[in-house]
Amino acid sequence: MSLTQKIVDIIEAPDHQLAGAAALVWRRGELLAVACGGARDVEAQRPVERDTLFRIASMSKPITTVAALTLLEEGRFGLDDPITRWAPELEDFCVLRDVNGPLDDTVPAERPITFEDLLTHRSGITYGAFWPGSLGDAYAEALGAEIDSTVPAEDWIARLGTLPLIDQPGATLHYGHSTDLLGLLIARMEDTSLDEVLRRRVFAPLGMKDTRFVVPREHQERCAKAYGFDADGRRVEVREGPGGSFLAERPPKMTFVSGGQGLWSTVDDYLAFARALLGHAPHILRPETLTSMRTNRLTPAQRASAEVGGMSLFAAGHGFGLGVAVVLEPDDAFPTICRGHAGTVGWPGGFGGWWQADPTDDAIAIFLTHNMVEREQLALGIGHGAFAAIAAFQRIASGA
């Protein structure tokens, strides 16, 4: 059986409950397999094809990171620079004494947030959805939806400054809106929109013609529909993202874009991006910058205390570099984050997308699907099939 057919079988396995997916395996300049299975629109019986567009969620974060690193190389900011140079409205952050306590029980931040804090999620900024209750409510009221927010971009930064941090800047990794803020700050530096910054600095140089925040109407038929699950665990089309994170149709006048989780892309576009992280031409970052990006920056104590939505993902197996997870102990690495030789990097997306790039093997694997699962459903065991599909794909991709 060919590698392509093995991947299709994973995508279409009934136990995985995927509507459809696109995946590829690339090694040392050779495309070993491109596999498409299932449907991008189940009801209309439109199959997933190689150019199908998927919401890539947090796979957006490494892209925004690379755009920021191109500015770092130009001396526009330093890793240790406080972000207040570009966001003076974030001068006076307070930090909660107890993340589950009253929102007014705070202490002053001991130092400003730096750009490295944003790039490594050590800013103390979180996602409100991770904290049901008063903190989550405060985030939702101040910032709006996590992807399609109606709050204008400039107001979003100011409102973020009214929220308490959940930890001191630099203390440890708390996954959250750090990359969204980073994206808005580099847009300020460039005096343009984040869309334009990414187009000029990443998409155009790498030939990523299909990656963007808003899909033009003439290409919307290529979009995979959003599929999730009902209360009984049956796969259904969903009209908005988990927790209201995105809208079915983005209003034309919406100015906020989520550099942390808002992009659409294809397997071929993301391959072009991942190849750049392995140092292949065209080169948009210097070798020393790529090395820095792919090097763990968490201390042993921070690896032990780091959390992503309450989960300890870095205590063994992985560290975190600039915008990407880094494999440190291959035998302990979770395949659903990335797993390969030491130095392999990746960062998955919450809607089912996944990728990894292994510098040792000069190998890349990418898996894109839509698996829109509410956090409460995951706790009930609903929607886990996508993780099993990714783990199976990673296993055969690494062995190809």
mmCIF file of N, CA and C in Angstrom, residues 13 150 203 256 278 349 378:
data_model
loop_
_atom_site.group_PDB
_atom_site.id
_atom_site.type_symbol
_atom_site.label_atom_id
_atom_site.label_comp_id
_atom_site.label_asym_id
_atom_site.label_seq_id
_atom_site.Cartn_x
_atom_site.Cartn_y
_atom_site.Cartn_z
ATOM 1 N N ALA A 13 -10.894 7.002 8.337
ATOM 2 C CA ALA A 13 -11.263 5.992 9.330
ATOM 3 C C ALA A 13 -12.487 6.463 10.121
ATOM 4 N N THR A 150 -15.076 42.198 17.537
ATOM 5 C CA THR A 150 -15.603 43.465 17.031
ATOM 6 C C THR A 150 -14.882 44.672 17.623
ATOM 7 N N PHE A 203 4.397 36.088 3.331
ATOM 8 C CA PHE A 203 3.640 35.414 2.272
ATOM 9 C C PHE A 203 4.220 35.657 0.883
ATOM 10 N N PHE A 256 -9.911 44.152 13.719
ATOM 11 C CA PHE A 256 -9.048 43.282 14.516
ATOM 12 C C PHE A 256 -8.759 42.006 13.744
ATOM 13 N N LEU A 278 13.436 25.455 8.102
ATOM 14 C CA LEU A 278 14.565 24.526 8.025
ATOM 15 C C LEU A 278 15.730 25.127 7.235
ATOM 16 N N GLY A 349 -2.763 23.519 15.812
ATOM 17 C CA GLY A 349 -3.883 24.451 15.898
ATOM 18 C C GLY A 349 -5.077 23.796 16.559
ATOM 19 N N LEU A 378 -14.494 18.055 25.016
ATOM 20 C CA LEU A 378 -13.247 17.305 25.174
ATOM 21 C C LEU A 378 -13.202 16.594 26.514
#
